[in-house]
Coordinates of C-alpha atoms and ligand atoms in Angstrom, one line a residue:
M1 CA 8.9 -33.2 12.5
K2 CA 5.5 -32.0 13.5
Y3 CA 4.2 -29.0 11.6
D4 CA 2.1 -26.2 13.2
L5 CA -0.4 -26.0 10.4
I6 CA -1.1 -27.8 7.1
L7 CA -3.1 -26.4 4.2
E8 CA -4.3 -29.3 2.1
N9 CA -6.5 -29.8 -0.9
I10 CA -5.3 -26.5 -2.5
G11 CA -6.8 -26.1 -6.0
Q12 CA -4.5 -23.4 -7.3
L13 CA -1.4 -22.3 -5.4
L14 CA 0.1 -19.0 -6.6
T15 CA 3.6 -19.3 -5.4
M16 CA 4.8 -16.4 -7.5
D17 CA 8.0 -17.1 -9.3
Y18 CA 10.4 -16.5 -6.4
E19 CA 13.5 -17.8 -8.2
K20 CA 13.2 -14.9 -10.6
G21 CA 13.8 -12.5 -7.7
G22 CA 12.3 -9.1 -8.4
P23 CA 11.0 -6.6 -8.8
L24 CA 9.4 -8.0 -11.9
C25 CA 9.2 -5.9 -15.1
G26 CA 8.3 -6.2 -18.7
K27 CA 7.2 -9.7 -19.9
D28 CA 8.1 -11.2 -16.5
M29 CA 5.2 -9.4 -15.0
D30 CA 2.9 -11.3 -17.2
Q31 CA 3.9 -14.7 -15.9
L32 CA 2.8 -16.6 -12.8
L33 CA 3.8 -19.9 -11.3
V34 CA 0.5 -21.7 -10.6
L35 CA 0.7 -25.1 -8.9
E36 CA -2.3 -27.4 -8.8
N37 CA -3.5 -29.9 -6.2
K38 CA -0.9 -29.1 -3.7
A39 CA -0.5 -29.0 0.1
L40 CA 1.7 -26.8 2.2
A41 CA 3.1 -27.1 5.7
I42 CA 4.0 -24.3 8.1
A43 CA 6.4 -24.4 11.1
D44 CA 7.5 -21.5 13.2
G45 CA 5.7 -18.9 11.1
R46 CA 7.4 -20.0 7.9
I47 CA 6.6 -22.2 4.9
A48 CA 8.3 -25.5 5.7
L49 CA 7.2 -27.6 2.8
I50 CA 5.2 -27.6 -0.4
G51 CA 4.2 -31.0 -1.7
S52 CA 1.5 -33.0 -3.5
N53 CA -1.9 -33.3 -1.8
E54 CA -1.5 -37.1 -1.7
D55 CA 1.8 -36.8 0.3
A56 CA 0.3 -34.4 2.8
S57 CA -1.8 -37.1 4.5
G58 CA 1.4 -38.5 5.9
W59 CA 2.6 -35.1 7.4
P60 CA 2.0 -34.8 11.1
A61 CA 0.6 -31.5 12.2
D62 CA -1.2 -29.7 15.1
K63 CA -3.8 -28.3 12.8
R64 CA -5.0 -28.9 9.3
I65 CA -7.2 -26.9 7.0
D66 CA -9.0 -28.5 4.1
C67 CA -8.9 -25.8 1.4
G68 CA -11.6 -27.6 -0.6
G69 CA -9.9 -27.0 -3.9
K70 CA -9.8 -23.3 -3.5
L71 CA -7.2 -20.7 -4.4
V72 CA -4.2 -19.9 -2.1
T73 CA -2.0 -16.9 -2.7
P74 CA 0.5 -14.8 -0.8
G75 CA -1.1 -12.2 1.5
L76 CA -1.8 -9.0 -0.4
I77 CA 0.6 -6.1 0.1
D78 CA -0.5 -2.5 -0.1
P79 CA 2.6 -0.3 -0.7
H80 CA 0.9 3.1 -0.4
T81 CA -1.7 4.1 2.3
H82 CA -2.3 7.2 4.4
L83 CA -3.6 5.0 7.3
V84 CA -3.5 7.3 10.3
F85 CA -5.8 10.3 10.5
A86 CA -8.8 11.6 12.3
G87 CA -12.2 12.6 10.9
S88 CA -13.6 12.1 7.5
R89 CA -14.4 14.3 4.5
E90 CA -17.7 13.2 3.0
H91 CA -18.8 16.8 2.6
E92 CA -16.3 17.2 -0.2
M93 CA -18.3 14.8 -2.4
G94 CA -20.8 17.6 -3.3
L95 CA -17.9 20.1 -4.0
K96 CA -16.3 17.6 -6.3
Q97 CA -19.6 17.0 -8.1
K98 CA -19.9 20.7 -8.7
G99 CA -16.5 20.5 -10.4
V100 CA -14.4 22.1 -7.7
P101 CA -10.9 20.7 -8.4
Y102 CA -9.0 18.7 -5.7
L103 CA -6.2 21.2 -5.6
E104 CA -8.7 24.1 -5.3
I105 CA -10.3 22.5 -2.3
L106 CA -6.8 22.3 -0.8
K107 CA -6.1 25.9 -1.7
Q108 CA -9.2 27.0 0.2
G109 CA -7.9 25.4 3.4
G110 CA -10.0 22.2 2.9
G111 CA -8.9 18.8 1.7
I112 CA -5.7 17.6 3.4
L113 CA -5.7 20.7 5.6
S114 CA -9.1 19.9 7.1
T115 CA -7.8 16.4 8.0
V116 CA -4.7 18.1 9.5
N117 CA -6.9 20.1 11.8
A118 CA -8.8 17.0 13.0
T119 CA -5.6 15.0 13.4
R120 CA -3.8 17.7 15.4
A121 CA -6.8 17.7 17.8
A122 CA -6.8 13.9 18.2
S123 CA -4.9 12.1 20.9
E124 CA -2.3 9.4 19.9
A125 CA -4.6 6.8 21.5
A126 CA -7.6 8.0 19.4
L127 CA -5.5 7.9 16.2
F128 CA -4.3 4.4 17.2
E129 CA -7.9 3.1 17.7
K130 CA -9.1 4.6 14.4
A131 CA -6.2 3.3 12.4
A132 CA -6.6 -0.1 14.0
Y133 CA -10.2 -0.1 12.8
H134 CA -9.1 0.6 9.2
L135 CA -6.3 -2.0 9.5
D136 CA -8.8 -4.6 10.6
R137 CA -10.7 -4.0 7.5
M138 CA -7.5 -4.2 5.4
L139 CA -6.8 -7.6 7.0
S140 CA -10.3 -8.7 6.2
Y141 CA -9.6 -8.0 2.5
G142 CA -6.5 -10.2 2.6
M143 CA -3.8 -7.6 3.2
T144 CA -1.0 -8.9 5.4
T145 CA 1.5 -6.1 5.0
V146 CA 0.9 -2.4 4.3
E147 CA 2.9 0.8 4.1
A148 CA 1.6 3.8 6.1
K149 CA 2.4 7.5 5.6
S150 CA 2.2 10.3 8.1
G151 CA 1.4 13.8 6.7
Y152 CA -1.7 14.9 8.5
G153 CA 0.3 16.7 11.3
L154 CA 2.5 19.1 9.4
N155 CA 4.1 20.0 12.7
A156 CA 6.6 18.2 14.9
E157 CA 4.1 17.2 17.6
T158 CA 1.5 15.7 15.3
E159 CA 3.8 14.1 12.8
L160 CA 5.5 12.2 15.6
K161 CA 2.1 11.4 17.2
Q162 CA 1.1 9.7 13.9
L163 CA 4.4 7.9 13.5
R164 CA 4.3 6.6 17.1
A165 CA 0.7 5.4 16.6
V166 CA 2.0 3.4 13.6
K167 CA 4.9 1.9 15.5
K168 CA 2.5 0.8 18.3
L169 CA 0.1 -0.6 15.8
N170 CA 2.9 -2.5 14.1
N171 CA 3.7 -4.1 17.4
E172 CA 0.2 -4.9 18.4
H173 CA -1.8 -5.7 15.2
P174 CA -1.3 -8.8 13.0
V175 CA -0.9 -6.7 9.9
E176 CA 2.7 -5.7 9.4
I177 CA 3.3 -2.0 8.7
V178 CA 6.3 -0.2 7.1
S179 CA 6.3 3.4 7.9
T180 CA 6.9 6.5 5.7
F181 CA 7.4 10.1 6.9
L182 CA 5.3 12.4 4.7
G183 CA 5.7 15.6 6.8
A184 CA 6.0 17.3 3.4
H185 CA 2.4 16.5 2.4
A186 CA 1.0 20.1 2.2
I187 CA 2.0 23.6 3.3
P188 CA 0.4 24.3 6.6
P189 CA -1.4 27.8 6.9
E190 CA 1.2 29.0 9.4
Y191 CA 3.9 28.7 6.7
K192 CA 1.8 29.6 3.7
H193 CA 4.4 32.0 2.3
Q194 CA 7.5 30.2 3.7
P195 CA 7.4 26.6 2.3
E196 CA 11.2 26.3 2.6
V197 CA 11.1 27.3 6.2
F198 CA 8.5 24.6 6.7
L199 CA 10.5 22.0 4.9
N200 CA 13.5 22.7 7.0
E201 CA 11.4 22.3 10.1
M202 CA 10.3 18.9 8.8
L203 CA 13.9 17.9 8.1
Q204 CA 14.7 18.7 11.7
L205 CA 12.5 15.7 12.7
L206 CA 14.7 13.2 10.8
D207 CA 17.0 12.7 13.7
V208 CA 14.4 11.8 16.2
I209 CA 12.6 9.6 13.6
Q210 CA 15.8 7.7 13.1
K211 CA 16.5 7.4 16.8
E212 CA 13.1 6.1 17.7
E213 CA 12.9 4.0 14.5
L214 CA 9.7 5.6 13.4
A215 CA 10.1 5.5 9.6
Q216 CA 12.2 3.9 7.0
F217 CA 11.0 6.0 4.0
V218 CA 10.6 9.7 3.4
D219 CA 8.0 11.0 0.9
I220 CA 6.9 14.4 -0.4
F221 CA 3.9 15.6 -2.4
C222 CA 5.5 17.2 -5.4
E223 CA 2.6 19.0 -7.1
T224 CA 1.3 22.4 -8.3
G225 CA 0.5 24.5 -5.3
V226 CA 2.2 22.1 -2.9
F227 CA 6.0 21.5 -3.4
T228 CA 7.9 22.3 -6.5
I229 CA 10.4 20.0 -8.2
E230 CA 13.3 22.1 -6.8
Q231 CA 11.9 22.0 -3.2
S232 CA 11.3 18.3 -3.5
K233 CA 14.8 17.7 -4.8
A234 CA 16.4 19.6 -2.0
F235 CA 14.2 18.0 0.7
L236 CA 14.6 14.4 -0.6
S237 CA 18.3 14.8 -1.1
K238 CA 18.8 15.7 2.6
A239 CA 16.7 12.8 3.6
K240 CA 18.7 10.5 1.5
Q241 CA 22.0 11.8 3.0
K242 CA 20.5 10.9 6.4
G243 CA 20.1 7.3 5.2
F244 CA 16.3 7.2 4.4
Q245 CA 15.0 5.5 1.3
L246 CA 12.8 7.8 -0.8
K247 CA 9.3 7.7 -2.2
I248 CA 7.6 10.6 -4.0
H249 CA 4.1 11.6 -4.8
A250 CA 5.0 12.3 -8.4
D251 CA 3.0 13.7 -11.3
E252 CA -0.3 12.9 -9.6
I253 CA -2.3 15.7 -11.1
D254 CA 0.0 17.9 -13.1
P255 CA 3.0 16.6 -15.1
L256 CA 5.9 18.4 -13.2
G257 CA 8.7 15.9 -13.9
G258 CA 8.3 13.9 -10.7
A259 CA 9.2 10.6 -12.5
E260 CA 12.4 12.1 -13.7
L261 CA 13.2 13.4 -10.2
A262 CA 12.5 10.0 -8.7
S263 CA 14.9 8.4 -11.2
E264 CA 17.6 11.0 -10.6
L265 CA 17.5 10.5 -6.9
G266 CA 17.2 6.7 -7.0
A267 CA 13.9 6.6 -5.1
I268 CA 12.6 3.1 -4.3
S269 CA 9.3 4.1 -5.9
A270 CA 7.4 6.9 -7.6
E271 CA 3.7 7.0 -6.8
H272 CA 0.7 8.1 -8.8
L273 CA 2.4 9.1 -12.1
V274 CA -0.8 9.9 -13.9
G275 CA 0.9 12.7 -15.7
A276 CA 4.3 11.1 -16.1
S277 CA 6.0 12.1 -19.4
E278 CA 7.3 9.6 -21.9
E279 CA 10.8 10.6 -21.0
G280 CA 10.0 10.1 -17.3
I281 CA 8.7 6.6 -18.0
K282 CA 11.9 5.7 -19.9
Q283 CA 13.9 7.0 -16.9
L284 CA 11.9 5.0 -14.4
A285 CA 12.7 1.8 -16.5
A286 CA 16.4 2.7 -16.7
S287 CA 16.8 3.6 -13.1
G288 CA 14.8 0.7 -11.7
V289 CA 12.4 2.9 -9.7
I290 CA 9.1 1.0 -9.1
A291 CA 6.0 2.7 -10.4
C292 CA 3.3 2.6 -7.7
L293 CA 0.0 3.2 -9.5
L294 CA -3.2 4.1 -7.7
P295 CA -6.2 3.6 -10.0
G296 CA -8.7 4.1 -7.1
T297 CA -7.6 7.7 -6.8
S298 CA -8.1 8.4 -10.6
F299 CA -11.5 6.7 -10.3
Y300 CA -12.5 8.7 -7.2
L301 CA -11.2 12.1 -8.5
N302 CA -13.0 11.2 -11.7
K303 CA -10.0 12.2 -13.9
P304 CA -10.1 11.6 -17.6
D305 CA -6.4 10.7 -17.6
H306 CA -5.1 7.5 -16.1
A307 CA -1.6 6.4 -15.4
K308 CA -0.2 4.9 -18.6
A309 CA 0.4 1.5 -17.2
R310 CA 0.6 -0.4 -20.5
K311 CA 3.2 2.1 -21.7
M312 CA 5.2 1.6 -18.5
L313 CA 5.0 -2.2 -18.8
E314 CA 6.1 -2.0 -22.5
E315 CA 9.1 0.2 -21.5
G316 CA 10.1 -2.3 -18.8
V317 CA 9.1 -0.4 -15.7
A318 CA 8.3 -2.5 -12.6
V319 CA 4.7 -1.7 -11.6
T320 CA 2.9 -2.1 -8.3
L321 CA -0.6 -1.2 -7.3
A322 CA -1.9 0.3 -4.1
T323 CA -5.1 1.6 -2.5
D324 CA -3.8 5.1 -1.6
F325 CA -6.3 4.7 1.3
N326 CA -6.9 8.2 2.6
P327 CA -9.9 10.3 3.7
G328 CA -9.8 12.6 0.6
S329 CA -8.8 11.2 -2.8
C330 CA -9.4 7.5 -2.2
P331 CA -11.4 6.4 0.9
T332 CA -11.2 2.6 0.5
E333 CA -9.3 -0.1 2.2
N334 CA -10.2 -2.7 -0.5
L335 CA -7.1 -3.7 -2.5
Q336 CA -9.2 -6.3 -4.3
L337 CA -11.3 -3.5 -5.8
I338 CA -8.1 -1.8 -6.9
M339 CA -7.1 -5.0 -8.7
S340 CA -10.4 -4.8 -10.6
F341 CA -9.8 -1.1 -11.4
A342 CA -6.3 -2.0 -12.8
A343 CA -7.8 -4.6 -15.1
V344 CA -10.5 -2.2 -16.4
M345 CA -8.8 1.2 -16.4
Y346 CA -5.2 0.2 -17.1
K347 CA -5.9 -3.0 -19.1
M348 CA -3.3 -4.8 -17.0
T349 CA -3.5 -8.6 -17.4
V350 CA -4.7 -10.6 -14.4
K351 CA -1.2 -12.1 -14.1
E352 CA 0.4 -8.6 -14.1
I353 CA -2.0 -7.5 -11.4
W354 CA -1.2 -10.4 -9.1
N355 CA 2.5 -9.8 -9.4
A356 CA 1.9 -6.1 -8.8
V357 CA 0.1 -6.7 -5.4
T358 CA 2.5 -9.4 -4.1
V359 CA 6.1 -9.6 -5.4
N360 CA 6.4 -6.0 -6.7
A361 CA 4.5 -4.5 -3.8
A362 CA 7.0 -6.2 -1.4
H363 CA 9.9 -4.7 -3.3
A364 CA 8.3 -1.3 -3.3
I365 CA 8.5 -1.3 0.5
G366 CA 11.9 -2.8 0.9
L367 CA 10.7 -6.3 1.8
G368 CA 11.3 -8.0 -1.6
D369 CA 13.5 -10.8 -0.2
E370 CA 11.0 -11.8 2.5
R371 CA 7.4 -11.2 1.5
G372 CA 5.1 -11.5 -1.5
V373 CA 5.9 -15.1 -2.5
I374 CA 5.1 -18.6 -1.3
A375 CA 8.4 -20.6 -1.0
P376 CA 10.2 -22.7 1.5
M377 CA 11.6 -20.7 4.4
K378 CA 9.6 -17.5 3.5
Q379 CA 7.3 -16.1 6.1
A380 CA 3.9 -17.8 5.9
D381 CA 1.6 -14.8 5.0
L382 CA -1.2 -16.4 3.0
V383 CA -4.8 -16.0 1.9
I384 CA -7.2 -18.8 1.2
W385 CA -9.8 -17.3 -1.2
D386 CA -13.4 -18.2 -1.6
A387 CA -12.6 -18.7 -5.3
V388 CA -11.2 -21.6 -7.3
N389 CA -9.0 -19.6 -9.6
Y390 CA -6.9 -16.4 -9.5
E391 CA -8.8 -14.8 -12.4
Y392 CA -11.9 -14.7 -10.3
I393 CA -10.7 -12.1 -7.8
P394 CA -10.5 -9.0 -10.1
Y395 CA -13.4 -10.2 -12.2
H396 CA -16.1 -10.3 -9.5
F397 CA -15.5 -6.8 -8.3
G398 CA -16.4 -4.7 -5.3
V399 CA -17.0 -7.5 -2.9
N400 CA -14.7 -9.4 -0.5
H401 CA -13.5 -12.8 -1.6
T402 CA -11.3 -13.6 1.4
Q403 CA -12.0 -16.8 3.2
T404 CA -9.0 -17.1 5.6
V405 CA -6.0 -15.0 6.2
I406 CA -2.8 -16.4 7.8
K407 CA 0.0 -14.1 9.0
K408 CA 3.3 -15.5 10.2
G409 CA 1.7 -18.9 10.2
V410 CA -1.2 -17.9 12.4
I411 CA -4.9 -17.7 11.3
V412 CA -5.7 -14.0 11.9
F413 CA -9.0 -13.7 10.0
E414 CA -11.8 -16.0 8.9
K415 CA -14.8 -15.2 6.8
G416 CA -17.6 -14.2 9.1
D417 CA -15.4 -12.5 11.6
H418 CA -16.8 -9.0 12.1
R419 CA -15.7 -5.9 13.9
E420 CA -17.6 -4.9 17.0
Q421 CA -16.8 -1.2 16.5
S422 CA -18.8 1.3 14.5
A423 CA -17.0 3.6 12.1
F424 CA -18.6 6.5 14.0
S425 CA -17.1 5.7 17.3
F426 CA -14.1 7.8 16.4
T427 CA -13.6 11.5 16.6
Ligands
LIG1 O1 -2.1 10.4 -2.4 N1 -1.8 13.5 -2.9 C1 -1.7 13.6 -1.8 N2 -2.1 12.8 -0.8 C2 -3.1 11.9 -1.0 C3 -4.5 12.5 -0.7 C4 -4.6 12.9 0.7 C5 -5.9 13.6 1.1 O2 -6.6 14.1 0.2 O3 -6.2 13.6 2.3 C6 -3.0 11.1 -2.3 O4 -3.9 11.3 -3.1
LIG2 FE1 -1.0 9.1 -1.5

């Protein structure tokens, strides 16, 4: 058999311990399977063979890459992004510095609502182009699969416009996207005093979302001044009845009991969890809901409290990490930076961090059987790093260590590739 591509002379190969299954929790999160001096063959977009570097010289192939003793890992997976929106919000930086809270900016019609205005005014084509730009950058950071949430439309037309842009991107861009409907991201001004009427309007969209296969997950921002626990419960329960899997922006700023709600409803993941209670953490562990932690957001909102990652890990919660890429609370596409934040702010071990952004991230977006590991027959989503060991990536922070990115067996990014477009070419 002739292989399509061979990676040889791999220094460290982080296969992740696929035989354990997942999501990983407790002590399992602090273990990695690291193979040394290996080679790997790819055929038809999948891993065909893993063997010793010596054996690989006898494997026939169309193309070979000499990894030069460097690190090879699964492609990074980002399970929480707000990828599609128009405009930007750099003017909020000064407000934040003056101490105006994030929720106060929202209350005054800024924040999420200012991005909603820009997104409503943008065409689907413009949203597609801008999201593709951000997705290119994610790819350059070694991310091969991401989740993308809607939620900057807050009306039928614009929510569907965002979701359709995601669907088209998923068909046309090498990075794979799983889609989440977050129509319940904020209360739009036209429904300021009628949040339930607004939520019902968003629920009306579920049929068309299902028919056009526009999203697999439904999410809600359960927060003071946004949606209450009761409203969130009613909304998510209806989405569940329709057959959607659930995510929830839970206890991001105020501890409302979002972790408990996610556990009660059997959500696939609960996100943020900065204010999650001890009881909520215990319930996440018992119910198997994955905790999706977003340290970049705590950093950027400059909050004194961080998600209690160590407590969650001790209690046996499966933890994943994500960028939360969005124009307000965390404008970065760099998941490598988030890995560094998790090391410093959460004191997660480097092994826990790698499991969080591969195996557990795949499980948090419903792709646990197929992504996030390197094993025979799995899809060949790989990163060759400009580093010789896995500890180096979160250690040397704020810069990009990607050398080559492979998606479905095809080289889709190489160091030195650059985008032609300017960030300011978008409305
Ligand atoms: O996850 N919390 C709600 N949504 C985003 C922020 C969105 C925005 O500020 O535009 C988050 O932090
Ligand atoms: Fe978010």
